[in-house]
mmCIF file of C-alpha atoms in Angstrom:
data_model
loop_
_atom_site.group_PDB
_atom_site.id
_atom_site.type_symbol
_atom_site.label_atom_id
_atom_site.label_comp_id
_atom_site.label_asym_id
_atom_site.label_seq_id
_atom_site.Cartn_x
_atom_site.Cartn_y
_atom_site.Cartn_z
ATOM 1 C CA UNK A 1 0.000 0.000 0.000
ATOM 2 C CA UNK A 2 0.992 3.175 -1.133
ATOM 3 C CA UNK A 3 2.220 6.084 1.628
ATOM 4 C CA UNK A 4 -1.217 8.189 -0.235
ATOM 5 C CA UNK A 5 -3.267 5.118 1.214
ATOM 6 C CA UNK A 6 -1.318 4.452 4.781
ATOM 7 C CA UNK A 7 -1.788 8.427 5.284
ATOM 8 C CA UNK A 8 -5.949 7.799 4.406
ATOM 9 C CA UNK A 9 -6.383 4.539 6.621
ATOM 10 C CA UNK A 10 -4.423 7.023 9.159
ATOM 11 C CA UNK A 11 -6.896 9.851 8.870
ATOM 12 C CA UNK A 12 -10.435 7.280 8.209
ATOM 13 C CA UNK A 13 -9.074 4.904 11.259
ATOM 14 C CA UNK A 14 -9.289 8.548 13.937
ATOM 15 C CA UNK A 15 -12.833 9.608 12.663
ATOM 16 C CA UNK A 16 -14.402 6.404 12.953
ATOM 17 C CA UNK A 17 -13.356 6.129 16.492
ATOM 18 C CA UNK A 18 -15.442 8.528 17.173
ATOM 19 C CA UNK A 19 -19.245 8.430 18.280
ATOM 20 C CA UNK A 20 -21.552 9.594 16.021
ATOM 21 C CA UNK A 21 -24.142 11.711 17.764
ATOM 22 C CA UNK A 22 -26.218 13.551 15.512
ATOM 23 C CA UNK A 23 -24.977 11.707 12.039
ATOM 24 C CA UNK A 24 -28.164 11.263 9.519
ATOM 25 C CA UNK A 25 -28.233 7.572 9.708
ATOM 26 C CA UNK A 26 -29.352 5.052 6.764
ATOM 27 C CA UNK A 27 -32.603 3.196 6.616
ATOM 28 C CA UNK A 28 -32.901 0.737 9.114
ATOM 29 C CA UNK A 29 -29.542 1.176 10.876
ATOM 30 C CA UNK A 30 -30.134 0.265 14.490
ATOM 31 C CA UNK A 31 -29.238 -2.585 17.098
ATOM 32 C CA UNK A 32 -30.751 -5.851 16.254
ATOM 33 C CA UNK A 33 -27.747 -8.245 16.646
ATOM 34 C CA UNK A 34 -27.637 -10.909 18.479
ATOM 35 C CA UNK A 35 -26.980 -9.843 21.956
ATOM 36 C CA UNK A 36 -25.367 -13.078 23.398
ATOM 37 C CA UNK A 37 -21.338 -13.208 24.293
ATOM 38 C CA UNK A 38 -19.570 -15.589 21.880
ATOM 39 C CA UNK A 39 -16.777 -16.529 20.195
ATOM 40 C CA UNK A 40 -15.565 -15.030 17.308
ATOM 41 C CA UNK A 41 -16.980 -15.832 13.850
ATOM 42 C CA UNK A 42 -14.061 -15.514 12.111
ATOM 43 C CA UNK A 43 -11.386 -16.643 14.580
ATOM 44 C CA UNK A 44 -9.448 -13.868 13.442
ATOM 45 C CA UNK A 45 -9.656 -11.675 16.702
ATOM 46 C CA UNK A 46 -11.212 -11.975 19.722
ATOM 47 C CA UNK A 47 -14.716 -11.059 20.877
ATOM 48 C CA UNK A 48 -15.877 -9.131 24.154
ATOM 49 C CA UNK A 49 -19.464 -8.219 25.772
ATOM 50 C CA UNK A 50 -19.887 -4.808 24.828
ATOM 51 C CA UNK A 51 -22.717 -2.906 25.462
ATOM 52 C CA UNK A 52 -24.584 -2.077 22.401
ATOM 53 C CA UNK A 53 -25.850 1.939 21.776
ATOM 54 C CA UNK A 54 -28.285 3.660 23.603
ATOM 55 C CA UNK A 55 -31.691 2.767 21.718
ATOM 56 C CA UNK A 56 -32.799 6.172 22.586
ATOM 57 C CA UNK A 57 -29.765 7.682 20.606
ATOM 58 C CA UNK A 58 -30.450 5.277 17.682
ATOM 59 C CA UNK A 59 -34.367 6.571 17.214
ATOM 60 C CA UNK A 60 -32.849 10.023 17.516
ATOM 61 C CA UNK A 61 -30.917 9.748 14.301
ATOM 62 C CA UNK A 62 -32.680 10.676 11.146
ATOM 63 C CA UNK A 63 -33.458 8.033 8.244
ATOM 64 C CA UNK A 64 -32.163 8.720 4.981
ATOM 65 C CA UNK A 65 -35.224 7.381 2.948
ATOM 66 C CA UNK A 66 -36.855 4.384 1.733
ATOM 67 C CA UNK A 67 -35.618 4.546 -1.807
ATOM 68 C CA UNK A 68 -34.484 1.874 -3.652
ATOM 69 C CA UNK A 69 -30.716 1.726 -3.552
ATOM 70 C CA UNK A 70 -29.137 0.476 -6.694
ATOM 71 C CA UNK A 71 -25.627 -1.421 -7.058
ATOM 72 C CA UNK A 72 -24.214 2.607 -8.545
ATOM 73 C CA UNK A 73 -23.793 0.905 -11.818
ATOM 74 C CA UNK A 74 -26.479 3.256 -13.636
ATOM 75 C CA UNK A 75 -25.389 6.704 -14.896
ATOM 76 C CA UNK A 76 -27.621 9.517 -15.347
ATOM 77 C CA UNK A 77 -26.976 12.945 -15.908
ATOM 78 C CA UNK A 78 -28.065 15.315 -12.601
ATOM 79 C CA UNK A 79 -29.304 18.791 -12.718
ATOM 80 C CA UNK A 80 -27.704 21.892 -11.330
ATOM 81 C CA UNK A 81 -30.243 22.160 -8.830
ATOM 82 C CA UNK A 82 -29.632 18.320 -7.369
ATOM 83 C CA UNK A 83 -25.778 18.978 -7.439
ATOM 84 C CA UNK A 84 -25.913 22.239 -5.400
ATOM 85 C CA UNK A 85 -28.498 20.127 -3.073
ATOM 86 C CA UNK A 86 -25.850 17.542 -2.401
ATOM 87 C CA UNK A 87 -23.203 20.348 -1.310
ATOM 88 C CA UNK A 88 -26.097 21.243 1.451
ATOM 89 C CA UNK A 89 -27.010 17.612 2.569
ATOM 90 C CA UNK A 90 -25.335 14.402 2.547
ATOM 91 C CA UNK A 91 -28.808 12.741 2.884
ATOM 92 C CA UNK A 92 -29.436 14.100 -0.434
ATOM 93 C CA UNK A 93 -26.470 12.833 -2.047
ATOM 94 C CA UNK A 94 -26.232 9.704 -0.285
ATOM 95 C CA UNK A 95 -30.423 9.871 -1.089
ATOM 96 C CA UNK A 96 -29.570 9.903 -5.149
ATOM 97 C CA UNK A 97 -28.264 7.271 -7.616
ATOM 98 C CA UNK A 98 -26.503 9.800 -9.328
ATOM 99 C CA UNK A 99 -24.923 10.963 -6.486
ATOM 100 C CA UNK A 100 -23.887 7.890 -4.959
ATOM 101 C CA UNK A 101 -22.301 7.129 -8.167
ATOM 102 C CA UNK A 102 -20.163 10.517 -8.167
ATOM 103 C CA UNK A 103 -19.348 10.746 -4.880
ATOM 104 C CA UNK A 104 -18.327 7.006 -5.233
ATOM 105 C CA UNK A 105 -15.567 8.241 -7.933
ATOM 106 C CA UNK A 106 -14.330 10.835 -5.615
ATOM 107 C CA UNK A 107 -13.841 8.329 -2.815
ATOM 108 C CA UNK A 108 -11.964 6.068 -5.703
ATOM 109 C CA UNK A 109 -9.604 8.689 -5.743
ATOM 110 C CA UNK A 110 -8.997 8.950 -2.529
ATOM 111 C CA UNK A 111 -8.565 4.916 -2.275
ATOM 112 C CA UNK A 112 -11.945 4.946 0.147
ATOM 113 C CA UNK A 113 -14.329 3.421 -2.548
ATOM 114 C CA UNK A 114 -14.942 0.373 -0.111
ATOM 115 C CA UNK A 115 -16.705 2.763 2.522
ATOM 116 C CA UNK A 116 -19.597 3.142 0.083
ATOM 117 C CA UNK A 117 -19.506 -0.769 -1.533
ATOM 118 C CA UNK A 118 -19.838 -1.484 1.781
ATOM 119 C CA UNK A 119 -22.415 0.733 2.796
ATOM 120 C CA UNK A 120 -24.307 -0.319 -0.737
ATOM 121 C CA UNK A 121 -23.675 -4.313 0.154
ATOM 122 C CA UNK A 122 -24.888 -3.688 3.338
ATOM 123 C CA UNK A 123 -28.578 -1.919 2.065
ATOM 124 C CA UNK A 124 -28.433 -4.674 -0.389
ATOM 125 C CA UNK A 125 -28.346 -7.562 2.747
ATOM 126 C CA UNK A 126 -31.493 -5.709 4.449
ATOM 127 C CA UNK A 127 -33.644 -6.171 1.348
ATOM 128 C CA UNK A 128 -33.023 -9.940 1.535
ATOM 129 C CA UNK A 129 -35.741 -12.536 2.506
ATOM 130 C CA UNK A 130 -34.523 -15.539 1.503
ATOM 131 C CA UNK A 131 -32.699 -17.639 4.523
ATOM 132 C CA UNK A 132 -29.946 -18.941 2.351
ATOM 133 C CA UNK A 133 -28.944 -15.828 0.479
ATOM 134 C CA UNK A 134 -28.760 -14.059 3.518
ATOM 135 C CA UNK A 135 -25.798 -15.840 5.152
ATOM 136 C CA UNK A 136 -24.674 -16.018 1.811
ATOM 137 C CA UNK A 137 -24.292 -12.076 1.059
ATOM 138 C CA UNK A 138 -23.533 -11.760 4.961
ATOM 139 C CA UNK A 139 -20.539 -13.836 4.447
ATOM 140 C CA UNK A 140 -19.607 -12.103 1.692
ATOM 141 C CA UNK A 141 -19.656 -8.676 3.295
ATOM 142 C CA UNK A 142 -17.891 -10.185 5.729
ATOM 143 C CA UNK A 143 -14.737 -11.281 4.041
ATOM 144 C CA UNK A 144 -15.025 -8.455 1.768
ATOM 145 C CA UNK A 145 -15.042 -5.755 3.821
ATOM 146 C CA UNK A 146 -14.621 -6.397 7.818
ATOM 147 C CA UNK A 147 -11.880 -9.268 7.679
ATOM 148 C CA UNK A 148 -8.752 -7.986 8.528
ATOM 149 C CA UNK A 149 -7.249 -10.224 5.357
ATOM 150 C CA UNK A 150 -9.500 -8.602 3.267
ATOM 151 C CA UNK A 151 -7.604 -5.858 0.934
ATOM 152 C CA UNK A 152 -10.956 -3.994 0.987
ATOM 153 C CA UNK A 153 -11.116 -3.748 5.089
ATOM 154 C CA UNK A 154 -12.879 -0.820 6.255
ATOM 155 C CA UNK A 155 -11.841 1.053 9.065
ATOM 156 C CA UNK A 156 -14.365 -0.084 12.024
ATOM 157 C CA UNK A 157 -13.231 0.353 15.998
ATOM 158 C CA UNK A 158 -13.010 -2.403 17.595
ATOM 159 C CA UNK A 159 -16.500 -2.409 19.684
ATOM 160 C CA UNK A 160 -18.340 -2.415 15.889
ATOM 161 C CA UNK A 161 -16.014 -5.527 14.973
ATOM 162 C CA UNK A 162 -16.777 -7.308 18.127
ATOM 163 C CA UNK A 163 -20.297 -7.053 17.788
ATOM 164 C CA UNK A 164 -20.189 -8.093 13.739
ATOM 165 C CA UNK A 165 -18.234 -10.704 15.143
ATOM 166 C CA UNK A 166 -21.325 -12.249 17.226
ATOM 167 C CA UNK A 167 -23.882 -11.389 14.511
ATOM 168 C CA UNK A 168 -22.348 -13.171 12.351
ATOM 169 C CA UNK A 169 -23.144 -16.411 14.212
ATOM 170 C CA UNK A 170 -26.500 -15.849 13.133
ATOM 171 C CA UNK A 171 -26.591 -13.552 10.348
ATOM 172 C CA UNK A 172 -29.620 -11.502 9.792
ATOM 173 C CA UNK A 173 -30.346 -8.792 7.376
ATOM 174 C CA UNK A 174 -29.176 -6.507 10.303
ATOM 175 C CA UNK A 175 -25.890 -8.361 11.160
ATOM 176 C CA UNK A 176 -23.673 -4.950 9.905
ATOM 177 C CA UNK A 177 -26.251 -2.210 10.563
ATOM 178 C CA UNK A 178 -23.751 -0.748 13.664
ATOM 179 C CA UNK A 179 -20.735 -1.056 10.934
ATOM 180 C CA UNK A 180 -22.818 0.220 8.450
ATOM 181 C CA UNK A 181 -23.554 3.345 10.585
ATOM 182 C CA UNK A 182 -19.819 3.779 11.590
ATOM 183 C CA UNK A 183 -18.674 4.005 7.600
ATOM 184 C CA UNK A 184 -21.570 6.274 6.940
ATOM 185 C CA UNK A 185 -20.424 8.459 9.549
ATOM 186 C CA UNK A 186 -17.048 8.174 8.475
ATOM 187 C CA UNK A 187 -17.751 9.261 4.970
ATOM 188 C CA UNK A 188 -19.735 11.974 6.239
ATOM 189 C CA UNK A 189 -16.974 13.883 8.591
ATOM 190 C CA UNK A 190 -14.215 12.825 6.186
ATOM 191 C CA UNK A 191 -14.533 12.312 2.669
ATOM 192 C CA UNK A 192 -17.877 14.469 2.133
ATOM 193 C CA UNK A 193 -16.039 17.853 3.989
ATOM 194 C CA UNK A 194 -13.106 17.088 1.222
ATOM 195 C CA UNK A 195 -15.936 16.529 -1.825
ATOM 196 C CA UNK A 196 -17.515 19.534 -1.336
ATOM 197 C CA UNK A 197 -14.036 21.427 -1.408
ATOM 198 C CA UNK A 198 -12.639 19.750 -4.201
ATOM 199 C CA UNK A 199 -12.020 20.679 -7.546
ATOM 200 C CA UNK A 200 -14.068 17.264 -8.577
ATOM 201 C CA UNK A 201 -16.980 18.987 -7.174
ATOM 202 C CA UNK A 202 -16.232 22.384 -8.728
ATOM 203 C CA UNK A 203 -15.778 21.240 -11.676
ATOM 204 C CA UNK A 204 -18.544 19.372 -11.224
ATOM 205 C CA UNK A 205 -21.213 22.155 -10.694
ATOM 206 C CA UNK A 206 -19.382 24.040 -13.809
ATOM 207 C CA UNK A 207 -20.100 20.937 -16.383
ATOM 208 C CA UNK A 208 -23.928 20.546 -15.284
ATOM 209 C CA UNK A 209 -24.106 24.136 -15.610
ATOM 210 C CA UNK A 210 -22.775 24.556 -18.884
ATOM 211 C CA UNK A 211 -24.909 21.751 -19.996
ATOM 212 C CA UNK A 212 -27.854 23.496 -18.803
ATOM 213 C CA UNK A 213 -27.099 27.016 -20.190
ATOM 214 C CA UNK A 214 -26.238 25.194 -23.752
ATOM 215 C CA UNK A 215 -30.119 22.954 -23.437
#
Protein backbone atom coordinates (compact mmCIF):
# COMPACT_ATOMS: atom_id res chain seq x y z
CA UNK A 1 0.00 0.00 0.00
CA UNK A 2 0.99 3.17 -1.13
CA UNK A 3 2.22 6.08 1.63
CA UNK A 4 -1.22 8.19 -0.23
CA UNK A 5 -3.27 5.12 1.21
CA UNK A 6 -1.32 4.45 4.78
CA UNK A 7 -1.79 8.43 5.28
CA UNK A 8 -5.95 7.80 4.41
CA UNK A 9 -6.38 4.54 6.62
CA UNK A 10 -4.42 7.02 9.16
CA UNK A 11 -6.90 9.85 8.87
CA UNK A 12 -10.44 7.28 8.21
CA UNK A 13 -9.07 4.90 11.26
CA UNK A 14 -9.29 8.55 13.94
CA UNK A 15 -12.83 9.61 12.66
CA UNK A 16 -14.40 6.40 12.95
CA UNK A 17 -13.36 6.13 16.49
CA UNK A 18 -15.44 8.53 17.17
CA UNK A 19 -19.24 8.43 18.28
CA UNK A 20 -21.55 9.59 16.02
CA UNK A 21 -24.14 11.71 17.76
CA UNK A 22 -26.22 13.55 15.51
CA UNK A 23 -24.98 11.71 12.04
CA UNK A 24 -28.16 11.26 9.52
CA UNK A 25 -28.23 7.57 9.71
CA UNK A 26 -29.35 5.05 6.76
CA UNK A 27 -32.60 3.20 6.62
CA UNK A 28 -32.90 0.74 9.11
CA UNK A 29 -29.54 1.18 10.88
CA UNK A 30 -30.13 0.27 14.49
CA UNK A 31 -29.24 -2.59 17.10
CA UNK A 32 -30.75 -5.85 16.25
CA UNK A 33 -27.75 -8.24 16.65
CA UNK A 34 -27.64 -10.91 18.48
CA UNK A 35 -26.98 -9.84 21.96
CA UNK A 36 -25.37 -13.08 23.40
CA UNK A 37 -21.34 -13.21 24.29
CA UNK A 38 -19.57 -15.59 21.88
CA UNK A 39 -16.78 -16.53 20.20
CA UNK A 40 -15.57 -15.03 17.31
CA UNK A 41 -16.98 -15.83 13.85
CA UNK A 42 -14.06 -15.51 12.11
CA UNK A 43 -11.39 -16.64 14.58
CA UNK A 44 -9.45 -13.87 13.44
CA UNK A 45 -9.66 -11.68 16.70
CA UNK A 46 -11.21 -11.97 19.72
CA UNK A 47 -14.72 -11.06 20.88
CA UNK A 48 -15.88 -9.13 24.15
CA UNK A 49 -19.46 -8.22 25.77
CA UNK A 50 -19.89 -4.81 24.83
CA UNK A 51 -22.72 -2.91 25.46
CA UNK A 52 -24.58 -2.08 22.40
CA UNK A 53 -25.85 1.94 21.78
CA UNK A 54 -28.28 3.66 23.60
CA UNK A 55 -31.69 2.77 21.72
CA UNK A 56 -32.80 6.17 22.59
CA UNK A 57 -29.76 7.68 20.61
CA UNK A 58 -30.45 5.28 17.68
CA UNK A 59 -34.37 6.57 17.21
CA UNK A 60 -32.85 10.02 17.52
CA UNK A 61 -30.92 9.75 14.30
CA UNK A 62 -32.68 10.68 11.15
CA UNK A 63 -33.46 8.03 8.24
CA UNK A 64 -32.16 8.72 4.98
CA UNK A 65 -35.22 7.38 2.95
CA UNK A 66 -36.85 4.38 1.73
CA UNK A 67 -35.62 4.55 -1.81
CA UNK A 68 -34.48 1.87 -3.65
CA UNK A 69 -30.72 1.73 -3.55
CA UNK A 70 -29.14 0.48 -6.69
CA UNK A 71 -25.63 -1.42 -7.06
CA UNK A 72 -24.21 2.61 -8.55
CA UNK A 73 -23.79 0.91 -11.82
CA UNK A 74 -26.48 3.26 -13.64
CA UNK A 75 -25.39 6.70 -14.90
CA UNK A 76 -27.62 9.52 -15.35
CA UNK A 77 -26.98 12.94 -15.91
CA UNK A 78 -28.06 15.32 -12.60
CA UNK A 79 -29.30 18.79 -12.72
CA UNK A 80 -27.70 21.89 -11.33
CA UNK A 81 -30.24 22.16 -8.83
CA UNK A 82 -29.63 18.32 -7.37
CA UNK A 83 -25.78 18.98 -7.44
CA UNK A 84 -25.91 22.24 -5.40
CA UNK A 85 -28.50 20.13 -3.07
CA UNK A 86 -25.85 17.54 -2.40
CA UNK A 87 -23.20 20.35 -1.31
CA UNK A 88 -26.10 21.24 1.45
CA UNK A 89 -27.01 17.61 2.57
CA UNK A 90 -25.33 14.40 2.55
CA UNK A 91 -28.81 12.74 2.88
CA UNK A 92 -29.44 14.10 -0.43
CA UNK A 93 -26.47 12.83 -2.05
CA UNK A 94 -26.23 9.70 -0.28
CA UNK A 95 -30.42 9.87 -1.09
CA UNK A 96 -29.57 9.90 -5.15
CA UNK A 97 -28.26 7.27 -7.62
CA UNK A 98 -26.50 9.80 -9.33
CA UNK A 99 -24.92 10.96 -6.49
CA UNK A 100 -23.89 7.89 -4.96
CA UNK A 101 -22.30 7.13 -8.17
CA UNK A 102 -20.16 10.52 -8.17
CA UNK A 103 -19.35 10.75 -4.88
CA UNK A 104 -18.33 7.01 -5.23
CA UNK A 105 -15.57 8.24 -7.93
CA UNK A 106 -14.33 10.83 -5.61
CA UNK A 107 -13.84 8.33 -2.82
CA UNK A 108 -11.96 6.07 -5.70
CA UNK A 109 -9.60 8.69 -5.74
CA UNK A 110 -9.00 8.95 -2.53
CA UNK A 111 -8.57 4.92 -2.27
CA UNK A 112 -11.94 4.95 0.15
CA UNK A 113 -14.33 3.42 -2.55
CA UNK A 114 -14.94 0.37 -0.11
CA UNK A 115 -16.70 2.76 2.52
CA UNK A 116 -19.60 3.14 0.08
CA UNK A 117 -19.51 -0.77 -1.53
CA UNK A 118 -19.84 -1.48 1.78
CA UNK A 119 -22.42 0.73 2.80
CA UNK A 120 -24.31 -0.32 -0.74
CA UNK A 121 -23.67 -4.31 0.15
CA UNK A 122 -24.89 -3.69 3.34
CA UNK A 123 -28.58 -1.92 2.07
CA UNK A 124 -28.43 -4.67 -0.39
CA UNK A 125 -28.35 -7.56 2.75
CA UNK A 126 -31.49 -5.71 4.45
CA UNK A 127 -33.64 -6.17 1.35
CA UNK A 128 -33.02 -9.94 1.54
CA UNK A 129 -35.74 -12.54 2.51
CA UNK A 130 -34.52 -15.54 1.50
CA UNK A 131 -32.70 -17.64 4.52
CA UNK A 132 -29.95 -18.94 2.35
CA UNK A 133 -28.94 -15.83 0.48
CA UNK A 134 -28.76 -14.06 3.52
CA UNK A 135 -25.80 -15.84 5.15
CA UNK A 136 -24.67 -16.02 1.81
CA UNK A 137 -24.29 -12.08 1.06
CA UNK A 138 -23.53 -11.76 4.96
CA UNK A 139 -20.54 -13.84 4.45
CA UNK A 140 -19.61 -12.10 1.69
CA UNK A 141 -19.66 -8.68 3.30
CA UNK A 142 -17.89 -10.18 5.73
CA UNK A 143 -14.74 -11.28 4.04
CA UNK A 144 -15.03 -8.45 1.77
CA UNK A 145 -15.04 -5.76 3.82
CA UNK A 146 -14.62 -6.40 7.82
CA UNK A 147 -11.88 -9.27 7.68
CA UNK A 148 -8.75 -7.99 8.53
CA UNK A 149 -7.25 -10.22 5.36
CA UNK A 150 -9.50 -8.60 3.27
CA UNK A 151 -7.60 -5.86 0.93
CA UNK A 152 -10.96 -3.99 0.99
CA UNK A 153 -11.12 -3.75 5.09
CA UNK A 154 -12.88 -0.82 6.26
CA UNK A 155 -11.84 1.05 9.06
CA UNK A 156 -14.36 -0.08 12.02
CA UNK A 157 -13.23 0.35 16.00
CA UNK A 158 -13.01 -2.40 17.60
CA UNK A 159 -16.50 -2.41 19.68
CA UNK A 160 -18.34 -2.41 15.89
CA UNK A 161 -16.01 -5.53 14.97
CA UNK A 162 -16.78 -7.31 18.13
CA UNK A 163 -20.30 -7.05 17.79
CA UNK A 164 -20.19 -8.09 13.74
CA UNK A 165 -18.23 -10.70 15.14
CA UNK A 166 -21.33 -12.25 17.23
CA UNK A 167 -23.88 -11.39 14.51
CA UNK A 168 -22.35 -13.17 12.35
CA UNK A 169 -23.14 -16.41 14.21
CA UNK A 170 -26.50 -15.85 13.13
CA UNK A 171 -26.59 -13.55 10.35
CA UNK A 172 -29.62 -11.50 9.79
CA UNK A 173 -30.35 -8.79 7.38
CA UNK A 174 -29.18 -6.51 10.30
CA UNK A 175 -25.89 -8.36 11.16
CA UNK A 176 -23.67 -4.95 9.91
CA UNK A 177 -26.25 -2.21 10.56
CA UNK A 178 -23.75 -0.75 13.66
CA UNK A 179 -20.73 -1.06 10.93
CA UNK A 180 -22.82 0.22 8.45
CA UNK A 181 -23.55 3.34 10.58
CA UNK A 182 -19.82 3.78 11.59
CA UNK A 183 -18.67 4.01 7.60
CA UNK A 184 -21.57 6.27 6.94
CA UNK A 185 -20.42 8.46 9.55
CA UNK A 186 -17.05 8.17 8.48
CA UNK A 187 -17.75 9.26 4.97
CA UNK A 188 -19.73 11.97 6.24
CA UNK A 189 -16.97 13.88 8.59
CA UNK A 190 -14.21 12.82 6.19
CA UNK A 191 -14.53 12.31 2.67
CA UNK A 192 -17.88 14.47 2.13
CA UNK A 193 -16.04 17.85 3.99
CA UNK A 194 -13.11 17.09 1.22
CA UNK A 195 -15.94 16.53 -1.82
CA UNK A 196 -17.52 19.53 -1.34
CA UNK A 197 -14.04 21.43 -1.41
CA UNK A 198 -12.64 19.75 -4.20
CA UNK A 199 -12.02 20.68 -7.55
CA UNK A 200 -14.07 17.26 -8.58
CA UNK A 201 -16.98 18.99 -7.17
CA UNK A 202 -16.23 22.38 -8.73
CA UNK A 203 -15.78 21.24 -11.68
CA UNK A 204 -18.54 19.37 -11.22
CA UNK A 205 -21.21 22.16 -10.69
CA UNK A 206 -19.38 24.04 -13.81
CA UNK A 207 -20.10 20.94 -16.38
CA UNK A 208 -23.93 20.55 -15.28
CA UNK A 209 -24.11 24.14 -15.61
CA UNK A 210 -22.78 24.56 -18.88
CA UNK A 211 -24.91 21.75 -20.00
CA UNK A 212 -27.85 23.50 -18.80
CA UNK A 213 -27.10 27.02 -20.19
CA UNK A 214 -26.24 25.19 -23.75
CA UNK A 215 -30.12 22.95 -23.44
Amino acid sequence: MGSEQMEMRKRQTSVSQETPSSIQAPPGIGNRGSNACCFCWCCCCSCSCLTVRNQDERAALHDIGSEPISNGDESSTPTVEEVKAWGKSFEKLMRSTSGRNIFREFLRTEFSEENMLFWLACEDLKKESSDRLIQEKAKRIYEDYVSILSPREVSLDSRARDLVNRNMLEPSQYSFDDAQLQIYTLMYRDSYPRFLSSTFYKNLIDSVSQKSAEA
